[in-house]
Structures are given as C-alpha cells and as structure tokens.
Short mmCIF file of C-alpha atoms and ligand atoms in Angstrom, two decimals:
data_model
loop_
_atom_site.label_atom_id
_atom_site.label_comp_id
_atom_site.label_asym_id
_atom_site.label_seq_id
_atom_site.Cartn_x
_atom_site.Cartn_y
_atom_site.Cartn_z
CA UNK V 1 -12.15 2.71 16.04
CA UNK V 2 -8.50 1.10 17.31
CA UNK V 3 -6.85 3.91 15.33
CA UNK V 4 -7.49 7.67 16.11
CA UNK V 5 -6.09 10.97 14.67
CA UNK V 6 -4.16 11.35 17.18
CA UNK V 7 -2.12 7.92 16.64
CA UNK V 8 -1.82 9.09 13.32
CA UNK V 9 -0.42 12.20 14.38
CA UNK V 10 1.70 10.51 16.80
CA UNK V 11 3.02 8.27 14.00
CA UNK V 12 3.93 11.27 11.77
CA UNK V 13 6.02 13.02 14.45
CA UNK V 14 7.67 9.05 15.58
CA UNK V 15 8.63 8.68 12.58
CA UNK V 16 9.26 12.15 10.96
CA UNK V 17 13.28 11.82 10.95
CA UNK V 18 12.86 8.15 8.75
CA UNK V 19 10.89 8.94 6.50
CA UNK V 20 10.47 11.25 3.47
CA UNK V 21 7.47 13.99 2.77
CA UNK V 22 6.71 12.67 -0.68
CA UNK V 23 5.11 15.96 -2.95
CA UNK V 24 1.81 16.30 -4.42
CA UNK V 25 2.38 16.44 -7.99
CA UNK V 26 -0.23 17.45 -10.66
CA UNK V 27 -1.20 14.97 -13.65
CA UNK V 28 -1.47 17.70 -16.06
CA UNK V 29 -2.61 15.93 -19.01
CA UNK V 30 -5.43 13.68 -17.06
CA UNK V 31 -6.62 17.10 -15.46
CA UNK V 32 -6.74 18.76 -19.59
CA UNK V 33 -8.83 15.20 -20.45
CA UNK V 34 -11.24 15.17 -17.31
CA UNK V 35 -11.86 18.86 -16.89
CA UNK V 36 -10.38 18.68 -13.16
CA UNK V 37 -7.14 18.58 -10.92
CA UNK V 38 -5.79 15.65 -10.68
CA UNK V 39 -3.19 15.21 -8.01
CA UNK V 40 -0.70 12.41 -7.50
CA UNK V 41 0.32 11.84 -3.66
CA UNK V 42 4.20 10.56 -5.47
CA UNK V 43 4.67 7.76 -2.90
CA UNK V 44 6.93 6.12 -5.25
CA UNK V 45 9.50 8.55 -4.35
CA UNK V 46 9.12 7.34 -0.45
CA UNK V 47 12.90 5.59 0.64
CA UNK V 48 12.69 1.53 -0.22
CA UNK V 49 10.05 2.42 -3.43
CA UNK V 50 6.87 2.41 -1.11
CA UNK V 51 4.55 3.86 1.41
CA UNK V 52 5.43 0.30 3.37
CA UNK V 53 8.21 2.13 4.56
CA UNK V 54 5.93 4.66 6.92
CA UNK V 55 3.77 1.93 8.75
CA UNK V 56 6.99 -0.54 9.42
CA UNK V 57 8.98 2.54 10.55
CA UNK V 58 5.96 3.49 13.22
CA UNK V 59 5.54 -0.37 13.98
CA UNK V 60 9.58 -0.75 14.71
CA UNK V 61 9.65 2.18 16.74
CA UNK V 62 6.99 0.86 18.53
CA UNK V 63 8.95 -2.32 19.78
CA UNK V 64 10.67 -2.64 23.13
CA UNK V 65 14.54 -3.01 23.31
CA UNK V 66 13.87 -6.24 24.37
CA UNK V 67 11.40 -7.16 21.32
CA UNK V 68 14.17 -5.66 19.17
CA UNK V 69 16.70 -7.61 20.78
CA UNK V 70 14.29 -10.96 19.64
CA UNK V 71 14.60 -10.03 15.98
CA UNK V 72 11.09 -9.25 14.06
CA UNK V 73 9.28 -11.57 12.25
CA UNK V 74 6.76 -10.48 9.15
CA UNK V 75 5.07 -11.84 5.99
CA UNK V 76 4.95 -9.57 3.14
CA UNK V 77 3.87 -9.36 -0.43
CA UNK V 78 7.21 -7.77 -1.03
CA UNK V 79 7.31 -3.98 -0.29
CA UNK V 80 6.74 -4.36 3.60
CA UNK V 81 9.46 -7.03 3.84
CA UNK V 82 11.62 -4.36 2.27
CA UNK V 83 10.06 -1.83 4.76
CA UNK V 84 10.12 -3.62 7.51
CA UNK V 85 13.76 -4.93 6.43
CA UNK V 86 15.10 -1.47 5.94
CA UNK V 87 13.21 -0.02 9.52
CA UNK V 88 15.06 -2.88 11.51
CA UNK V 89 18.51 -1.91 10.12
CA UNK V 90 18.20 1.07 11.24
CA UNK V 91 17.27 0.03 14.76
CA UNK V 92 20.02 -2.54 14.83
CA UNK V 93 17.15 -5.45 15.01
CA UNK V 94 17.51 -8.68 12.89
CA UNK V 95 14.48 -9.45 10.25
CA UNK V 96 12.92 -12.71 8.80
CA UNK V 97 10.81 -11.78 5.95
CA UNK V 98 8.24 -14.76 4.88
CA UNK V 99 7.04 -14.48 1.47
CA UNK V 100 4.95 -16.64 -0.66
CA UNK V 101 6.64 -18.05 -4.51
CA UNK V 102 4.25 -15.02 -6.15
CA UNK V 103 6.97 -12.50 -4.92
CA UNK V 104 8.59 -11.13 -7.95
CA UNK V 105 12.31 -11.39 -7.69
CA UNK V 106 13.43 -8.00 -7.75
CA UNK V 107 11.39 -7.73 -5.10
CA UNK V 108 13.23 -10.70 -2.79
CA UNK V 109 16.80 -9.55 -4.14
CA UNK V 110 16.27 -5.70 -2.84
CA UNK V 111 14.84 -7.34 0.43
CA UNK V 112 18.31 -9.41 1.01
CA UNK V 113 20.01 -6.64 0.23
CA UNK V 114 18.87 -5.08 3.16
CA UNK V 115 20.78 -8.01 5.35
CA UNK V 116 17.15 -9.48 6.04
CA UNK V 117 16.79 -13.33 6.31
CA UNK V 118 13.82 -14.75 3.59
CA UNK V 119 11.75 -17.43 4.15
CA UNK V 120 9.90 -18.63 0.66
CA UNK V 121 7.23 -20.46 2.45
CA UNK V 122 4.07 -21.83 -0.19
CA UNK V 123 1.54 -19.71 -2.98
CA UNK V 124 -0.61 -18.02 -0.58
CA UNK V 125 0.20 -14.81 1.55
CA UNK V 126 -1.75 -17.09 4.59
CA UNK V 127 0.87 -19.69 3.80
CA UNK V 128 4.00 -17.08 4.37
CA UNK V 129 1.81 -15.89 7.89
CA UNK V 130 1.52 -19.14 9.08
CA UNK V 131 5.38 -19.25 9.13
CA UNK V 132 5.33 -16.11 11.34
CA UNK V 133 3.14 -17.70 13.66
CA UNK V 134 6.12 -20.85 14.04
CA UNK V 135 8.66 -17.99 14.26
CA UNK V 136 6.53 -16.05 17.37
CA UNK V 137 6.02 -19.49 19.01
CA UNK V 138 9.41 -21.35 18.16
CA UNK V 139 12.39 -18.53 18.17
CA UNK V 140 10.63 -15.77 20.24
CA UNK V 141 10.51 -13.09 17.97
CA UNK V 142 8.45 -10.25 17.51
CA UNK V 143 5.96 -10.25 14.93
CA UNK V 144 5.15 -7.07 12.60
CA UNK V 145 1.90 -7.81 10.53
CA UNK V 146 1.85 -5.99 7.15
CA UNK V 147 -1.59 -4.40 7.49
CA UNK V 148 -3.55 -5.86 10.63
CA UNK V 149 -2.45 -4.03 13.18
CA UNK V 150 -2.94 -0.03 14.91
CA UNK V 151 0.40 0.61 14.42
CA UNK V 152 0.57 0.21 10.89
CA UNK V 153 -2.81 2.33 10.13
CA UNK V 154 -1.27 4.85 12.33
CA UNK V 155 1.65 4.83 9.75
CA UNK V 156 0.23 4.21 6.78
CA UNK V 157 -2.51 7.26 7.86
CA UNK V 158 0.61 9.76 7.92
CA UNK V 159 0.13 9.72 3.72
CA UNK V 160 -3.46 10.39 4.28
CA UNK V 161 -2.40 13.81 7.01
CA UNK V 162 0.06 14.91 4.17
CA UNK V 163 -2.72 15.11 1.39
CA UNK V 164 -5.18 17.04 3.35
CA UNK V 165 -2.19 19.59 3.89
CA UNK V 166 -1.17 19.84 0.59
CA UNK V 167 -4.95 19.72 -0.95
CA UNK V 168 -7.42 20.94 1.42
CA UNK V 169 -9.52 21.26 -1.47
CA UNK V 170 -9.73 17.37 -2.35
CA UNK V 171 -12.97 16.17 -3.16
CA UNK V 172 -11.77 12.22 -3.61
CA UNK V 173 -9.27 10.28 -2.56
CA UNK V 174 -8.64 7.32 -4.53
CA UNK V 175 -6.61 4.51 -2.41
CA UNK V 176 -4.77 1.16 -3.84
CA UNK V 177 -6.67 -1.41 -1.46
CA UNK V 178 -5.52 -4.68 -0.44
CA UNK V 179 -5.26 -5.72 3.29
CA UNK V 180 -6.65 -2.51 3.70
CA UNK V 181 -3.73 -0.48 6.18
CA UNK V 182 -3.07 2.23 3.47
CA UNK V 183 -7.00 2.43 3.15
CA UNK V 184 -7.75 2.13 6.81
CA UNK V 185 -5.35 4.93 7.55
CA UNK V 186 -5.89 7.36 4.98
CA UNK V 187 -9.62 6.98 5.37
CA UNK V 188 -8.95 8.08 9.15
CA UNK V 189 -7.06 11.01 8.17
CA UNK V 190 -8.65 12.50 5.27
CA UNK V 191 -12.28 12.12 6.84
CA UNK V 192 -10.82 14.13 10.35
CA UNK V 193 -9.64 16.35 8.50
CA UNK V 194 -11.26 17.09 5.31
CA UNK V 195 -14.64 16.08 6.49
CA UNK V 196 -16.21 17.00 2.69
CA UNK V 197 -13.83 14.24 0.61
CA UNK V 198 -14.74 10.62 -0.46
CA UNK V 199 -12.45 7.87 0.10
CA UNK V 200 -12.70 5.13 -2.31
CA UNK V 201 -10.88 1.95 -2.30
CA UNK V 202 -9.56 0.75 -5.76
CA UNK V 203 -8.36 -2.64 -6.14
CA UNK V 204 -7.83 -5.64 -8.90
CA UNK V 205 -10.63 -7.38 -10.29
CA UNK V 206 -8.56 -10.86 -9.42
CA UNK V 207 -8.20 -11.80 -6.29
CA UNK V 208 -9.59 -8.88 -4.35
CA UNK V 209 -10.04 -9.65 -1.08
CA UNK V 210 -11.19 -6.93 1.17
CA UNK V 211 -13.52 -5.86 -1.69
CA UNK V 212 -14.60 -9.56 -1.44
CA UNK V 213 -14.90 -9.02 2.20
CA UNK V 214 -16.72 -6.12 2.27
CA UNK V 215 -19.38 -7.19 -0.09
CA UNK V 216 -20.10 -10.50 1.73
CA UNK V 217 -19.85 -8.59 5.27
CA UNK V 218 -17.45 -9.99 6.82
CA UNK V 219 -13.74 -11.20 6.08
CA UNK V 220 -13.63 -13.73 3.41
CA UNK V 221 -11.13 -16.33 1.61
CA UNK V 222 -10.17 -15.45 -2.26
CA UNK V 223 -7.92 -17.64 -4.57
CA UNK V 224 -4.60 -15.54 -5.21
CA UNK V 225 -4.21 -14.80 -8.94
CA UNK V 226 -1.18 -13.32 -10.52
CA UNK V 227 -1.51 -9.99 -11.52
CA UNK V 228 0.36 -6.99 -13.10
CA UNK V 229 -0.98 -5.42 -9.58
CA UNK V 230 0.74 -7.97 -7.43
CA UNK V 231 1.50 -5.80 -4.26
CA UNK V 232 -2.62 -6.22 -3.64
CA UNK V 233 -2.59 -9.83 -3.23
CA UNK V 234 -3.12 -11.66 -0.78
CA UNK V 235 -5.96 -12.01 1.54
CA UNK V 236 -7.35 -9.89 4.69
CA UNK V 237 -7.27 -12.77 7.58
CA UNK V 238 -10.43 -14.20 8.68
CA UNK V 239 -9.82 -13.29 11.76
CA UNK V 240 -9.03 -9.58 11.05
CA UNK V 241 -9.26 -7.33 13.54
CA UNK V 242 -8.44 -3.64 12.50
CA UNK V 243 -8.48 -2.87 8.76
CA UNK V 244 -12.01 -4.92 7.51
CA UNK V 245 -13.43 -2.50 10.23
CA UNK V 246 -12.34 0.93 9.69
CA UNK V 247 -12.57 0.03 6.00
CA UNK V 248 -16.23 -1.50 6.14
CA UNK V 249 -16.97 2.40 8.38
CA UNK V 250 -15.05 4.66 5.95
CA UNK V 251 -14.47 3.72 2.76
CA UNK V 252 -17.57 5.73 0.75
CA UNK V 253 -16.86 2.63 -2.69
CA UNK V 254 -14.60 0.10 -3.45
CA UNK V 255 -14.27 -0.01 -7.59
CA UNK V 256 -12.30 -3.18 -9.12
CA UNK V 257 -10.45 -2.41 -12.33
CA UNK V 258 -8.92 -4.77 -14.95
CA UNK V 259 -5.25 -5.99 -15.91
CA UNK V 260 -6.25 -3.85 -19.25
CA UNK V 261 -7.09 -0.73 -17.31
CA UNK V 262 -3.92 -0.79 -15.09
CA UNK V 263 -1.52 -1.57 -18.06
CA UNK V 264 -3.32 1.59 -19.86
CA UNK V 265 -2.25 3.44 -16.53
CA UNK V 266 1.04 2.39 -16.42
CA UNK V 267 1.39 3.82 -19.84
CA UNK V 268 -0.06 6.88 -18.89
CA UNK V 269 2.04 7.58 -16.28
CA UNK V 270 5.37 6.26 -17.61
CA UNK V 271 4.36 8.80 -20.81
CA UNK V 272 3.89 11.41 -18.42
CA UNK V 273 7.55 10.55 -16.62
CA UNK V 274 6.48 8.06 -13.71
CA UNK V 275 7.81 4.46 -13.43
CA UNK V 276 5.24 3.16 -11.21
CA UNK V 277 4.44 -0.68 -10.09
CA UNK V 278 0.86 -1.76 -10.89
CA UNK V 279 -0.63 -1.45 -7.37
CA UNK V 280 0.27 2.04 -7.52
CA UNK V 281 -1.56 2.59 -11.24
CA UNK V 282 -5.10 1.63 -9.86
CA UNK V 283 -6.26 5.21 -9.19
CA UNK V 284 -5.19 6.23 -12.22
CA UNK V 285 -6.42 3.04 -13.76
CA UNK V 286 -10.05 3.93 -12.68
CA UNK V 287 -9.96 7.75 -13.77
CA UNK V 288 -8.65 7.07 -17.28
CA UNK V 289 -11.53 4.40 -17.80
CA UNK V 290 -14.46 6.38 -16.51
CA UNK V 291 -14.82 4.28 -13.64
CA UNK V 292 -14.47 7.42 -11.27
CA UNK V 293 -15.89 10.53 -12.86
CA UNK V 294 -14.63 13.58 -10.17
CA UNK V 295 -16.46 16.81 -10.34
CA UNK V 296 -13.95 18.27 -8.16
CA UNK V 297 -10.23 17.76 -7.51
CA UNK V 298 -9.25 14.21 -7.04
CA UNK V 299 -5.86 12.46 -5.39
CA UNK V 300 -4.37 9.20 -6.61
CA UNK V 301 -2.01 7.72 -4.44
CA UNK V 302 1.20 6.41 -6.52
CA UNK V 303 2.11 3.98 -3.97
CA UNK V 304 4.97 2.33 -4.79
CA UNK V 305 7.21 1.89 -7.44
CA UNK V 306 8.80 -2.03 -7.39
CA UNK V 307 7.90 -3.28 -10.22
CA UNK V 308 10.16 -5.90 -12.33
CA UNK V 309 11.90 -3.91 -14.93
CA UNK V 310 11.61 -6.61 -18.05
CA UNK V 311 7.70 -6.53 -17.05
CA UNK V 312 7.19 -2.97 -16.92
CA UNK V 313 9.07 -2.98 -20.72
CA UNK V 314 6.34 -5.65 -21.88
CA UNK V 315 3.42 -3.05 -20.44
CA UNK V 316 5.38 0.00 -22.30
CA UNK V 317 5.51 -1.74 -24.98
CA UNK V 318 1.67 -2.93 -25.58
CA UNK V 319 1.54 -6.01 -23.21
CA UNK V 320 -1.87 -5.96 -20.93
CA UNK V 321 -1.67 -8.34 -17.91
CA UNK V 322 1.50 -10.14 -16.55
CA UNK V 323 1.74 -12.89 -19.48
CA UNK V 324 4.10 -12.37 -22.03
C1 PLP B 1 0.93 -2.93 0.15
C2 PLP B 1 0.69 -2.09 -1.02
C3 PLP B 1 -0.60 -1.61 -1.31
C4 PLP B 1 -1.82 -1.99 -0.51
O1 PLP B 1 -1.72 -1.67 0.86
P1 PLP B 1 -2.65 -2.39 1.95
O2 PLP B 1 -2.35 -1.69 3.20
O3 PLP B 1 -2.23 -3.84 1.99
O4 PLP B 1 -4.04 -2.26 1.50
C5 PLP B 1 -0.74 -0.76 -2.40
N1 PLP B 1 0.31 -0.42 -3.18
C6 PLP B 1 1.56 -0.86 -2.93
C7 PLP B 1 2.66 -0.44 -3.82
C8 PLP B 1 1.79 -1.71 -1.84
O5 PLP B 1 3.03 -2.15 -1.60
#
C-alpha cells in the first residue's frame, strides 16, 4: 500500500495544532428505529465545514519552503479549495483553486474569502485538473491533488484513527466515497486498528465514479451529473495511482443511494439538529432506507457541512434532488 498507519499517525501528530478533534455524537432516534448505536463522526464541525481541511493541512505541511514560496496549485469540487485555501494562509503560501461551473457559489465565495485566486475552468472536475497541469508546467507551482495522492490519505485517515478511539466497538463504518481519499484513509485506519469492522463506501447513484471504477476493475470515465450530493462528483483519474487501489483492497461494499434517499437524510438530520451538505447525508441516507442493515454499532461520517442555504430550505421543506 503507498499509505501506512504510520503516515497516518504521522499526519495526526503534523497536523494536530490545525486542526480540530471533531466528537462522536450519537443519532439517538436512528439507534431507537434500528435497534443499534448509531454514531456520527460530526466532521461538519471540522474548521472550513469539512474533513478537506485534515488532508490539505498534512499535504501543505508537507511542501518545501521553496514549493511554498511557488504558490500551490489544486482543483477542487469546492471543500478542498477551501481547505487547501485556508492551509496555505496559514503557511503564508499563495493558492489558485481550479474549479469546474458545477461548484455551487457559496462554495466559490467562502473560497475567495480565504484570499485564494479561482480559476472557473469548464463542466468536468478533469477539465479544472487539466488547468493545474498548465499551472505546474507554466508558473511553477506546486500542485496539491484533492484525493490522489499519500499525503492526503494520510490526512484524510486521521478521521478514520479518531473513530476507532472513540468506538472501539464499531462494527461498520460507513464512508461518503468519491475520489476515494476519505475512503482510502479511513479504510487504512479502521482495518489496523479495529481489525473486526467493515468499511463500506457509500456514494450517489449519478455519476459515481470510483464505484464505477471498481465494478469495471479498473479506473473508469463517468458523465458528471448534478446532484444534491455534489461534493462526490467528479471522476477518479484514469491514471490513478493511490485511492482506486487501497479502495479496490479495503473497502468490504460500495452501496449507491438516490437523490430521494439523501434528501430523506438531510431531513433526518436537520430534525435531529444537524445542517449537513448532501455528501455528508449518504451514510445516513443508506441506514434510513434499509440499504445497510447493522447488527452491531455503526459510524456515519458527517463530512462536511457546505451546502447552499436556499437549497438546503427546498430539501427541508419537501424538495428531493437539486431541481426546484
Ligand atoms: C470531498 C468530499 C467527500 C468525498 O471525499 P473523497 O476523498 O473525494 O472520496 C465527501 N464529503 C464531503 C463533504 C467532501 O467534501
């Protein structure tokens, strides 16, 4: 494997003074309804609104002075732009975030915020990395991918030491999945160290391209779709070279779940005091549906929280996919 435990341990001491220990909470009413804990790893509380913030913290610390001095150059479905923006503040570096026209604008405002240059390059998250690639080549900077790369398992896997701390006694572990660096990394962790618990991958039935990937073998091209999940779209790279396999060695099922099922979850979980974004309603999605039935105590990872505010009013209020 390119990532260990100890990378991931490495990562969680790097970058222990950046970034916040989110809790575990407990989902009491889902645990009344299926007869078992349910645990939420509450990643939406992480600084910038995601778990982003942990693998772009690892991957800027990572960089030489003289790669900081160069600026950093990423492409990002949104919440690793603002990660990675919010990491190179910090280190005094500047950022060019490259983002396709599906970014939601919330999500571009709160990255330009963060004094980050954007670059609204095509409809395709391949479109927005090809820009990186002129950026490396053209202006010298250094790049930071947003899931293909050891030190952003290493980062993302710091979530995964966390939960087997808090809940030794997991059974599952049920992980948003779209490039596959949250899955990748908590999949390292939580099988080192809990070596009983499943780790299964839960993703959009749109546009899902590691799931596409893994069922065809090897990384594979999907059309982009919008989706009330947009933080997982976006496809793996065909020529991926860390997440497709730790995820193809680790991940025990990959289940796909509708724009019905997640807007159900997003109720659920704003009803039970939790303003979520999509991507981070997927575990939840697949519990409340029956598409996961635990026997034991099971973890959802609330990973982020950036969703548009008007949109997240239209799923409160009945809506049950991105439309109007
Ligand atoms: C990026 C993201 C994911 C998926 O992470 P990958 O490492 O790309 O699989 C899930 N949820 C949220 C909120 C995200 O921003």
């Amino acid at each position: 494997m390119p990532v260990d435990l100890a990378d991931i341990r490495a990562a969680h001491d790097r970058i222990a003074g950046r970034v916040r220990r989110t809790p575990l909470l407990r989902d009491e009413v889902l645990s009344a309804r299926l007869g078992v804990t349910v645990l939420m790893k509450a990643e939406h509380l992480q600084d910038t609104g995601s778990f982003k913030l942990r693998g772009a913290s690892n991957a800027v610390l990572s960089l030489s002075a003289d790669q900081l001095a160069r600026g950093i150059v990423t492409a990002s479905t949104g919440n690793h732009g603002r990660a990675l923006a919010h990491a190179a503040r910090l280190s005094g570096a500047r950022a060019v975030v490259c983002l396709s026209r599906l970014v939601p604008a919330n999500k571009l405002a709160a990255i330009r915020d963060l004094g980050a240059e954007l670059r609204i390059i095509g409809a395709s998250q391949d479109e927005a990395m090809a820009e990186v690639a002129r950026a490396v080549a053209g202006e010298g900077m250094a790049p930071v991918a947003p899931f293909d790369d050891p030190a952003i398992v290493a980062g993302q896997g710091t979530l995964g030491i966390e939960i087997a701390e808090d809940a030794p006694e997991a059974e599952i572990v049920l992980v948003p999945l779209s490039g596959g660096g949250l899955a990748a990394g908590v999949a390292l962790a939580v099988k080192a160290l809990l070596t009983r618990a499943r780790v299964i991958g839960i993703t959009m039935e749109s546009g899902a391209a590691m799931h596409a990937s893994l069922s065809a073998g090897s990384p594979t091209l999907v059309a982009e779709q919008p989706s009330l999940a947009d933080s997982l779209g976006g496809g793996i790279g065909l020529d991926n070279r860390v997440t497709f396999q730790i995820c193809q060695a680790l991940l025990d099922d990959t289940v796909l779940v509708s724009e019905a099922e997640i807007a159900a979850a997003l109720r659920h979980l704003h009803a039970i005091g939790h303003i979520i974004e999509g991507a981070a309603a997927v575990g939840h999605a697949a519990l409340l549906a029956g598409k996961v039935r635990p026997r034991g105590p099971v973890v959802t990872i609330l990973s982020g929280r950036n969703i548009d505010p008007s949109l997240h009013a239209r799923v409160i209020a009945g809506a049950n996919g991105v439309a109007a």
